[in-house]
JSON list of N, CA and C in Angstrom, two decimals:
[
{"chain": "A", "resi": 28, "resn": "MET", "atom": "N", "xyz": [8.27, -9.69, -16.92]},
{"chain": "A", "resi": 28, "resn": "MET", "atom": "CA", "xyz": [7.40, -8.73, -16.28]},
{"chain": "A", "resi": 28, "resn": "MET", "atom": "C", "xyz": [6.44, -9.41, -15.31]},
{"chain": "A", "resi": 29, "resn": "LYS", "atom": "N", "xyz": [6.00, -10.62, -15.69]},
{"chain": "A", "resi": 29, "resn": "LYS", "atom": "CA", "xyz": [5.07, -11.34, -14.84]},
{"chain": "A", "resi": 29, "resn": "LYS", "atom": "C", "xyz": [5.73, -11.72, -13.51]},
{"chain": "A", "resi": 30, "resn": "GLN", "atom": "N", "xyz": [7.00, -12.10, -13.55]},
{"chain": "A", "resi": 30, "resn": "GLN", "atom": "CA", "xyz": [7.73, -12.44, -12.33]},
{"chain": "A", "resi": 30, "resn": "GLN", "atom": "C", "xyz": [7.88, -11.23, -11.41]},
{"chain": "A", "resi": 31, "resn": "ILE", "atom": "N", "xyz": [8.09, -10.05, -12.00]},
{"chain": "A", "resi": 31, "resn": "ILE", "atom": "CA", "xyz": [8.22, -8.84, -11.20]},
{"chain": "A", "resi": 31, "resn": "ILE", "atom": "C", "xyz": [6.90, -8.54, -10.50]},
{"chain": "A", "resi": 32, "resn": "LYS", "atom": "N", "xyz": [5.79, -8.68, -11.21]},
{"chain": "A", "resi": 32, "resn": "LYS", "atom": "CA", "xyz": [4.48, -8.43, -10.62]},
{"chain": "A", "resi": 32, "resn": "LYS", "atom": "C", "xyz": [4.20, -9.42, -9.48]},
{"chain": "A", "resi": 33, "resn": "ILE", "atom": "N", "xyz": [4.55, -10.67, -9.67]},
{"chain": "A", "resi": 33, "resn": "ILE", "atom": "CA", "xyz": [4.36, -11.67, -8.62]},
{"chain": "A", "resi": 33, "resn": "ILE", "atom": "C", "xyz": [5.22, -11.33, -7.41]},
{"chain": "A", "resi": 34, "resn": "ARG", "atom": "N", "xyz": [6.44, -10.90, -7.65]},
{"chain": "A", "resi": 34, "resn": "ARG", "atom": "CA", "xyz": [7.36, -10.54, -6.57]},
{"chain": "A", "resi": 34, "resn": "ARG", "atom": "C", "xyz": [6.86, -9.33, -5.78]},
{"chain": "A", "resi": 35, "resn": "LEU", "atom": "N", "xyz": [6.31, -8.34, -6.47]},
{"chain": "A", "resi": 35, "resn": "LEU", "atom": "CA", "xyz": [5.81, -7.15, -5.80]},
{"chain": "A", "resi": 35, "resn": "LEU", "atom": "C", "xyz": [4.52, -7.41, -5.04]},
{"chain": "A", "resi": 36, "resn": "GLN", "atom": "N", "xyz": [3.74, -8.39, -5.45]},
{"chain": "A", "resi": 36, "resn": "GLN", "atom": "CA", "xyz": [2.49, -8.70, -4.75]},
{"chain": "A", "resi": 36, "resn": "GLN", "atom": "C", "xyz": [2.73, -9.57, -3.53]},
{"chain": "A", "resi": 37, "resn": "ASN", "atom": "N", "xyz": [3.87, -10.19, -3.42]},
{"chain": "A", "resi": 37, "resn": "ASN", "atom": "CA", "xyz": [4.18, -11.05, -2.29]},
{"chain": "A", "resi": 37, "resn": "ASN", "atom": "C", "xyz": [4.36, -10.19, -1.04]},
{"chain": "A", "resi": 38, "resn": "PRO", "atom": "N", "xyz": [3.57, -10.43, 0.02]},
{"chain": "A", "resi": 38, "resn": "PRO", "atom": "CA", "xyz": [3.69, -9.60, 1.22]},
{"chain": "A", "resi": 38, "resn": "PRO", "atom": "C", "xyz": [4.94, -9.86, 2.05]},
{"chain": "A", "resi": 39, "resn": "LYS", "atom": "N", "xyz": [5.70, -10.90, 1.71]},
{"chain": "A", "resi": 39, "resn": "LYS", "atom": "CA", "xyz": [6.93, -11.13, 2.46]},
{"chain": "A", "resi": 39, "resn": "LYS", "atom": "C", "xyz": [7.91, -10.01, 2.21]},
{"chain": "A", "resi": 40, "resn": "ARG", "atom": "N", "xyz": [8.87, -9.89, 3.06]},
{"chain": "A", "resi": 40, "resn": "ARG", "atom": "CA", "xyz": [9.79, -8.76, 3.02]},
{"chain": "A", "resi": 40, "resn": "ARG", "atom": "C", "xyz": [10.71, -8.79, 1.82]},
{"chain": "A", "resi": 41, "resn": "LEU", "atom": "N", "xyz": [10.83, -7.63, 1.14]},
{"chain": "A", "resi": 41, "resn": "LEU", "atom": "CA", "xyz": [11.82, -7.47, 0.08]},
{"chain": "A", "resi": 41, "resn": "LEU", "atom": "C", "xyz": [13.12, -6.96, 0.69]},
{"chain": "A", "resi": 42, "resn": "VAL", "atom": "N", "xyz": [13.06, -5.86, 1.39]},
{"chain": "A", "resi": 42, "resn": "VAL", "atom": "CA", "xyz": [14.25, -5.32, 2.06]},
{"chain": "A", "resi": 42, "resn": "VAL", "atom": "C", "xyz": [14.01, -5.41, 3.56]},
{"chain": "A", "resi": 43, "resn": "CYS", "atom": "N", "xyz": [13.20, -4.53, 4.09]},
{"chain": "A", "resi": 43, "resn": "CYS", "atom": "CA", "xyz": [12.81, -4.68, 5.50]},
{"chain": "A", "resi": 43, "resn": "CYS", "atom": "C", "xyz": [11.31, -4.61, 5.67]},
{"chain": "A", "resi": 44, "resn": "GLY", "atom": "N", "xyz": [10.57, -4.66, 4.60]},
{"chain": "A", "resi": 44, "resn": "GLY", "atom": "CA", "xyz": [9.13, -4.80, 4.67]},
{"chain": "A", "resi": 44, "resn": "GLY", "atom": "C", "xyz": [8.35, -3.55, 5.00]},
{"chain": "A", "resi": 45, "resn": "VAL", "atom": "N", "xyz": [8.94, -2.38, 4.83]},
{"chain": "A", "resi": 45, "resn": "VAL", "atom": "CA", "xyz": [8.23, -1.15, 5.17]},
{"chain": "A", "resi": 45, "resn": "VAL", "atom": "C", "xyz": [6.99, -0.97, 4.30]},
{"chain": "A", "resi": 46, "resn": "ALA", "atom": "N", "xyz": [7.12, -1.20, 3.01]},
{"chain": "A", "resi": 46, "resn": "ALA", "atom": "CA", "xyz": [5.97, -1.03, 2.12]},
{"chain": "A", "resi": 46, "resn": "ALA", "atom": "C", "xyz": [4.88, -2.05, 2.44]},
{"chain": "A", "resi": 47, "resn": "ALA", "atom": "N", "xyz": [5.26, -3.27, 2.74]},
{"chain": "A", "resi": 47, "resn": "ALA", "atom": "CA", "xyz": [4.28, -4.30, 3.09]},
{"chain": "A", "resi": 47, "resn": "ALA", "atom": "C", "xyz": [3.59, -3.98, 4.42]},
{"chain": "A", "resi": 48, "resn": "ASP", "atom": "N", "xyz": [4.35, -3.50, 5.40]},
{"chain": "A", "resi": 48, "resn": "ASP", "atom": "CA", "xyz": [3.76, -3.12, 6.68]},
{"chain": "A", "resi": 48, "resn": "ASP", "atom": "C", "xyz": [2.84, -1.92, 6.52]},
{"chain": "A", "resi": 49, "resn": "LEU", "atom": "N", "xyz": [3.25, -0.96, 5.71]},
{"chain": "A", "resi": 49, "resn": "LEU", "atom": "CA", "xyz": [2.42, 0.22, 5.46]},
{"chain": "A", "resi": 49, "resn": "LEU", "atom": "C", "xyz": [1.12, -0.18, 4.77]},
{"chain": "A", "resi": 50, "resn": "ALA", "atom": "N", "xyz": [1.20, -1.08, 3.81]},
{"chain": "A", "resi": 50, "resn": "ALA", "atom": "CA", "xyz": [0.01, -1.54, 3.10]},
{"chain": "A", "resi": 50, "resn": "ALA", "atom": "C", "xyz": [-0.93, -2.29, 4.04]},
{"chain": "A", "resi": 51, "resn": "SER", "atom": "N", "xyz": [-0.39, -3.15, 4.88]},
{"chain": "A", "resi": 51, "resn": "SER", "atom": "CA", "xyz": [-1.25, -3.91, 5.79]},
{"chain": "A", "resi": 51, "resn": "SER", "atom": "C", "xyz": [-1.84, -3.04, 6.88]},
{"chain": "A", "resi": 52, "resn": "LYS", "atom": "N", "xyz": [-1.10, -2.03, 7.32]},
{"chain": "A", "resi": 52, "resn": "LYS", "atom": "CA", "xyz": [-1.58, -1.13, 8.37]},
{"chain": "A", "resi": 52, "resn": "LYS", "atom": "C", "xyz": [-2.82, -0.36, 7.92]},
{"chain": "A", "resi": 53, "resn": "PHE", "atom": "N", "xyz": [-2.80, 0.12, 6.66]},
{"chain": "A", "resi": 53, "resn": "PHE", "atom": "CA", "xyz": [-3.90, 0.94, 6.17]},
{"chain": "A", "resi": 53, "resn": "PHE", "atom": "C", "xyz": [-4.84, 0.21, 5.22]},
{"chain": "A", "resi": 54, "resn": "GLY", "atom": "N", "xyz": [-4.60, -1.08, 5.00]},
{"chain": "A", "resi": 54, "resn": "GLY", "atom": "CA", "xyz": [-5.47, -1.88, 4.15]},
{"chain": "A", "resi": 54, "resn": "GLY", "atom": "C", "xyz": [-5.31, -1.60, 2.66]},
{"chain": "A", "resi": 55, "resn": "TRP", "atom": "N", "xyz": [-4.12, -1.19, 2.26]},
{"chain": "A", "resi": 55, "resn": "TRP", "atom": "CA", "xyz": [-3.85, -0.89, 0.85]},
{"chain": "A", "resi": 55, "resn": "TRP", "atom": "C", "xyz": [-3.33, -2.14, 0.16]},
{"chain": "A", "resi": 56, "resn": "SER", "atom": "N", "xyz": [-3.28, -2.08, -1.16]},
{"chain": "A", "resi": 56, "resn": "SER", "atom": "CA", "xyz": [-2.70, -3.15, -1.95]},
{"chain": "A", "resi": 56, "resn": "SER", "atom": "C", "xyz": [-1.17, -3.12, -1.81]},
{"chain": "A", "resi": 57, "resn": "CYS", "atom": "N", "xyz": [-0.59, -4.26, -1.51]},
{"chain": "A", "resi": 57, "resn": "CYS", "atom": "CA", "xyz": [0.87, -4.34, -1.36]},
{"chain": "A", "resi": 57, "resn": "CYS", "atom": "C", "xyz": [1.56, -4.02, -2.68]},
{"chain": "A", "resi": 58, "resn": "PHE", "atom": "N", "xyz": [1.00, -4.50, -3.78]},
{"chain": "A", "resi": 58, "resn": "PHE", "atom": "CA", "xyz": [1.58, -4.25, -5.09]},
{"chain": "A", "resi": 58, "resn": "PHE", "atom": "C", "xyz": [1.60, -2.75, -5.41]},
{"chain": "A", "resi": 59, "resn": "LEU", "atom": "N", "xyz": [0.46, -2.08, -5.25]},
{"chain": "A", "resi": 59, "resn": "LEU", "atom": "CA", "xyz": [0.39, -0.66, -5.56]},
{"chain": "A", "resi": 59, "resn": "LEU", "atom": "C", "xyz": [1.25, 0.18, -4.63]},
{"chain": "A", "resi": 60, "resn": "THR", "atom": "N", "xyz": [1.32, -0.20, -3.36]},
{"chain": "A", "resi": 60, "resn": "THR", "atom": "CA", "xyz": [2.17, 0.53, -2.42]},
{"chain": "A", "resi": 60, "resn": "THR", "atom": "C", "xyz": [3.62, 0.44, -2.84]},
{"chain": "A", "resi": 61, "resn": "ARG", "atom": "N", "xyz": [4.07, -0.72, -3.26]},
{"chain": "A", "resi": 61, "resn": "ARG", "atom": "CA", "xyz": [5.46, -0.88, -3.69]},
{"chain": "A", "resi": 61, "resn": "ARG", "atom": "C", "xyz": [5.73, -0.16, -5.01]},
{"chain": "A", "resi": 62, "resn": "VAL", "atom": "N", "xyz": [4.75, -0.13, -5.91]},
{"chain": "A", "resi": 62, "resn": "VAL", "atom": "CA", "xyz": [4.92, 0.58, -7.18]},
{"chain": "A", "resi": 62, "resn": "VAL", "atom": "C", "xyz": [5.03, 2.09, -6.92]},
{"chain": "A", "resi": 63, "resn": "VAL", "atom": "N", "xyz": [4.16, 2.62, -6.07]},
{"chain": "A", "resi": 63, "resn": "VAL", "atom": "CA", "xyz": [4.23, 4.05, -5.73]},
{"chain": "A", "resi": 63, "resn": "VAL", "atom": "C", "xyz": [5.55, 4.36, -5.04]},
{"chain": "A", "resi": 64, "resn": "TRP", "atom": "N", "xyz": [5.97, 3.49, -4.13]},
{"chain": "A", "resi": 64, "resn": "TRP", "atom": "CA", "xyz": [7.24, 3.69, -3.43]},
{"chain": "A", "resi": 64, "resn": "TRP", "atom": "C", "xyz": [8.41, 3.71, -4.41]},
{"chain": "A", "resi": 65, "resn": "ALA", "atom": "N", "xyz": [8.39, 2.84, -5.39]},
{"chain": "A", "resi": 65, "resn": "ALA", "atom": "CA", "xyz": [9.46, 2.82, -6.40]},
{"chain": "A", "resi": 65, "resn": "ALA", "atom": "C", "xyz": [9.44, 4.10, -7.23]},
{"chain": "A", "resi": 66, "resn": "GLY", "atom": "N", "xyz": [8.25, 4.59, -7.58]},
{"chain": "A", "resi": 66, "resn": "GLY", "atom": "CA", "xyz": [8.15, 5.84, -8.33]},
{"chain": "A", "resi": 66, "resn": "GLY", "atom": "C", "xyz": [8.68, 7.03, -7.55]},
{"chain": "A", "resi": 67, "resn": "VAL", "atom": "N", "xyz": [8.34, 7.10, -6.29]},
{"chain": "A", "resi": 67, "resn": "VAL", "atom": "CA", "xyz": [8.85, 8.19, -5.44]},
{"chain": "A", "resi": 67, "resn": "VAL", "atom": "C", "xyz": [10.36, 8.09, -5.31]},
{"chain": "A", "resi": 68, "resn": "THR", "atom": "N", "xyz": [10.88, 6.89, -5.21]},
{"chain": "A", "resi": 68, "resn": "THR", "atom": "CA", "xyz": [12.32, 6.71, -5.10]},
{"chain": "A", "resi": 68, "resn": "THR", "atom": "C", "xyz": [13.04, 7.18, -6.35]},
{"chain": "A", "resi": 69, "resn": "VAL", "atom": "N", "xyz": [12.45, 6.96, -7.51]},
{"chain": "A", "resi": 69, "resn": "VAL", "atom": "CA", "xyz": [13.08, 7.39, -8.76]},
{"chain": "A", "resi": 69, "resn": "VAL", "atom": "C", "xyz": [13.10, 8.92, -8.86]},
{"chain": "A", "resi": 70, "resn": "PHE", "atom": "N", "xyz": [12.00, 9.56, -8.47]},
{"chain": "A", "resi": 70, "resn": "PHE", "atom": "CA", "xyz": [11.89, 11.01, -8.65]},
{"chain": "A", "resi": 70, "resn": "PHE", "atom": "C", "xyz": [12.47, 11.82, -7.49]},
{"chain": "A", "resi": 71, "resn": "MET", "atom": "N", "xyz": [12.45, 11.28, -6.27]},
{"chain": "A", "resi": 71, "resn": "MET", "atom": "CA", "xyz": [12.99, 12.00, -5.11]},
{"chain": "A", "resi": 71, "resn": "MET", "atom": "C", "xyz": [13.78, 11.02, -4.23]},
{"chain": "A", "resi": 72, "resn": "PRO", "atom": "N", "xyz": [14.97, 10.61, -4.66]},
{"chain": "A", "resi": 72, "resn": "PRO", "atom": "CA", "xyz": [15.69, 9.56, -3.92]},
{"chain": "A", "resi": 72, "resn": "PRO", "atom": "C", "xyz": [16.08, 9.96, -2.50]},
{"chain": "A", "resi": 73, "resn": "GLY", "atom": "N", "xyz": [16.51, 11.18, -2.29]},
{"chain": "A", "resi": 73, "resn": "GLY", "atom": "CA", "xyz": [16.94, 11.59, -0.94]},
{"chain": "A", "resi": 73, "resn": "GLY", "atom": "C", "xyz": [15.79, 11.61, 0.04]},
{"chain": "A", "resi": 74, "resn": "MET", "atom": "N", "xyz": [14.68, 12.19, -0.36]},
{"chain": "A", "resi": 74, "resn": "MET", "atom": "CA", "xyz": [13.51, 12.28, 0.51]},
{"chain": "A", "resi": 74, "resn": "MET", "atom": "C", "xyz": [12.92, 10.92, 0.78]},
{"chain": "A", "resi": 75, "resn": "SER", "atom": "N", "xyz": [12.86, 10.08, -0.25]},
{"chain": "A", "resi": 75, "resn": "SER", "atom": "CA", "xyz": [12.29, 8.74, -0.05]},
{"chain": "A", "resi": 75, "resn": "SER", "atom": "C", "xyz": [13.16, 7.89, 0.87]},
{"chain": "A", "resi": 76, "resn": "LEU", "atom": "N", "xyz": [14.46, 8.07, 0.81]},
{"chain": "A", "resi": 76, "resn": "LEU", "atom": "CA", "xyz": [15.36, 7.34, 1.71]},
{"chain": "A", "resi": 76, "resn": "LEU", "atom": "C", "xyz": [15.14, 7.77, 3.15]},
{"chain": "A", "resi": 77, "resn": "LEU", "atom": "N", "xyz": [14.99, 9.06, 3.36]},
{"chain": "A", "resi": 77, "resn": "LEU", "atom": "CA", "xyz": [14.73, 9.57, 4.70]},
{"chain": "A", "resi": 77, "resn": "LEU", "atom": "C", "xyz": [13.40, 9.04, 5.24]},
{"chain": "A", "resi": 78, "resn": "ILE", "atom": "N", "xyz": [12.35, 9.10, 4.42]},
{"chain": "A", "resi": 78, "resn": "ILE", "atom": "CA", "xyz": [11.04, 8.60, 4.82]},
{"chain": "A", "resi": 78, "resn": "ILE", "atom": "C", "xyz": [11.09, 7.10, 5.08]},
{"chain": "A", "resi": 79, "resn": "TYR", "atom": "N", "xyz": [11.82, 6.38, 4.25]},
{"chain": "A", "resi": 79, "resn": "TYR", "atom": "CA", "xyz": [11.94, 4.93, 4.41]},
{"chain": "A", "resi": 79, "resn": "TYR", "atom": "C", "xyz": [12.54, 4.56, 5.76]},
{"chain": "A", "resi": 80, "resn": "PHE", "atom": "N", "xyz": [13.61, 5.25, 6.15]},
{"chain": "A", "resi": 80, "resn": "PHE", "atom": "CA", "xyz": [14.24, 4.94, 7.44]},
{"chain": "A", "resi": 80, "resn": "PHE", "atom": "C", "xyz": [13.36, 5.34, 8.62]},
{"chain": "A", "resi": 81, "resn": "VAL", "atom": "N", "xyz": [12.64, 6.45, 8.50]},
{"chain": "A", "resi": 81, "resn": "VAL", "atom": "CA", "xyz": [11.73, 6.84, 9.56]},
{"chain": "A", "resi": 81, "resn": "VAL", "atom": "C", "xyz": [10.62, 5.80, 9.71]},
{"chain": "A", "resi": 82, "resn": "LEU", "atom": "N", "xyz": [10.05, 5.37, 8.60]},
{"chain": "A", "resi": 82, "resn": "LEU", "atom": "CA", "xyz": [9.01, 4.34, 8.66]},
{"chain": "A", "resi": 82, "resn": "LEU", "atom": "C", "xyz": [9.56, 3.01, 9.16]},
{"chain": "A", "resi": 83, "resn": "ALA", "atom": "N", "xyz": [10.79, 2.70, 8.81]},
{"chain": "A", "resi": 83, "resn": "ALA", "atom": "CA", "xyz": [11.40, 1.45, 9.31]},
{"chain": "A", "resi": 83, "resn": "ALA", "atom": "C", "xyz": [11.56, 1.49, 10.82]},
{"chain": "A", "resi": 84, "resn": "LEU", "atom": "N", "xyz": [11.86, 2.66, 11.36]},
{"chain": "A", "resi": 84, "resn": "LEU", "atom": "CA", "xyz": [11.97, 2.79, 12.81]},
{"chain": "A", "resi": 84, "resn": "LEU", "atom": "C", "xyz": [10.60, 2.71, 13.48]},
{"chain": "A", "resi": 85, "resn": "LEU", "atom": "N", "xyz": [9.56, 3.20, 12.82]},
{"chain": "A", "resi": 85, "resn": "LEU", "atom": "CA", "xyz": [8.22, 3.17, 13.37]},
{"chain": "A", "resi": 85, "resn": "LEU", "atom": "C", "xyz": [7.52, 1.83, 13.19]},
{"chain": "A", "resi": 86, "resn": "ALA", "atom": "N", "xyz": [8.03, 0.99, 12.32]},
{"chain": "A", "resi": 86, "resn": "ALA", "atom": "CA", "xyz": [7.37, -0.28, 12.02]},
{"chain": "A", "resi": 86, "resn": "ALA", "atom": "C", "xyz": [7.23, -1.18, 13.25]},
{"chain": "A", "resi": 87, "resn": "ASP", "atom": "N", "xyz": [8.23, -1.19, 14.11]},
{"chain": "A", "resi": 87, "resn": "ASP", "atom": "CA", "xyz": [8.15, -1.99, 15.33]},
{"chain": "A", "resi": 87, "resn": "ASP", "atom": "C", "xyz": [7.06, -1.47, 16.27]},
{"chain": "A", "resi": 88, "resn": "GLN", "atom": "N", "xyz": [6.92, -0.15, 16.34]},
{"chain": "A", "resi": 88, "resn": "GLN", "atom": "CA", "xyz": [5.88, 0.42, 17.18]},
{"chain": "A", "resi": 88, "resn": "GLN", "atom": "C", "xyz": [4.49, 0.10, 16.65]},
{"chain": "A", "resi": 89, "resn": "TRP", "atom": "N", "xyz": [4.33, 0.06, 15.31]},
{"chain": "A", "resi": 89, "resn": "TRP", "atom": "CA", "xyz": [3.05, -0.30, 14.73]},
{"chain": "A", "resi": 89, "resn": "TRP", "atom": "C", "xyz": [2.67, -1.71, 15.09]},
{"chain": "A", "resi": 90, "resn": "LYS", "atom": "N", "xyz": [3.64, -2.63, 15.03]},
{"chain": "A", "resi": 90, "resn": "LYS", "atom": "CA", "xyz": [3.36, -4.03, 15.31]},
{"chain": "A", "resi": 90, "resn": "LYS", "atom": "C", "xyz": [2.99, -4.22, 16.78]},
{"chain": "A", "resi": 91, "resn": "ARG", "atom": "N", "xyz": [3.63, -3.47, 17.67]},
{"chain": "A", "resi": 91, "resn": "ARG", "atom": "CA", "xyz": [3.33, -3.61, 19.09]},
{"chain": "A", "resi": 91, "resn": "ARG", "atom": "C", "xyz": [1.96, -3.08, 19.45]},
{"chain": "A", "resi": 92, "resn": "SER", "atom": "N", "xyz": [1.52, -1.98, 18.80]},
{"chain": "A", "resi": 92, "resn": "SER", "atom": "CA", "xyz": [0.26, -1.37, 19.15]},
{"chain": "A", "resi": 92, "resn": "SER", "atom": "C", "xyz": [-0.95, -2.10, 18.58]},
{"chain": "A", "resi": 93, "resn": "VAL", "atom": "N", "xyz": [-0.74, -2.93, 17.58]},
{"chain": "A", "resi": 93, "resn": "VAL", "atom": "CA", "xyz": [-1.87, -3.63, 16.95]},
{"chain": "A", "resi": 93, "resn": "VAL", "atom": "C", "xyz": [-2.21, -4.89, 17.68]}
]
């Protein structure tokens, strides 16, 4: 369990870094953002997948505007 917590707190990319980018954009905790994202994925997989891809497409625009 400790290794999972360390892995989720690491701001480096797990898949494509959407949760980490979202956390850094709004100043949220990377760990809590990833935990909430995992919970949403379990309860609403279709909607979370759609939101994930939309945010992945917007991630480049966020980096350019900052």
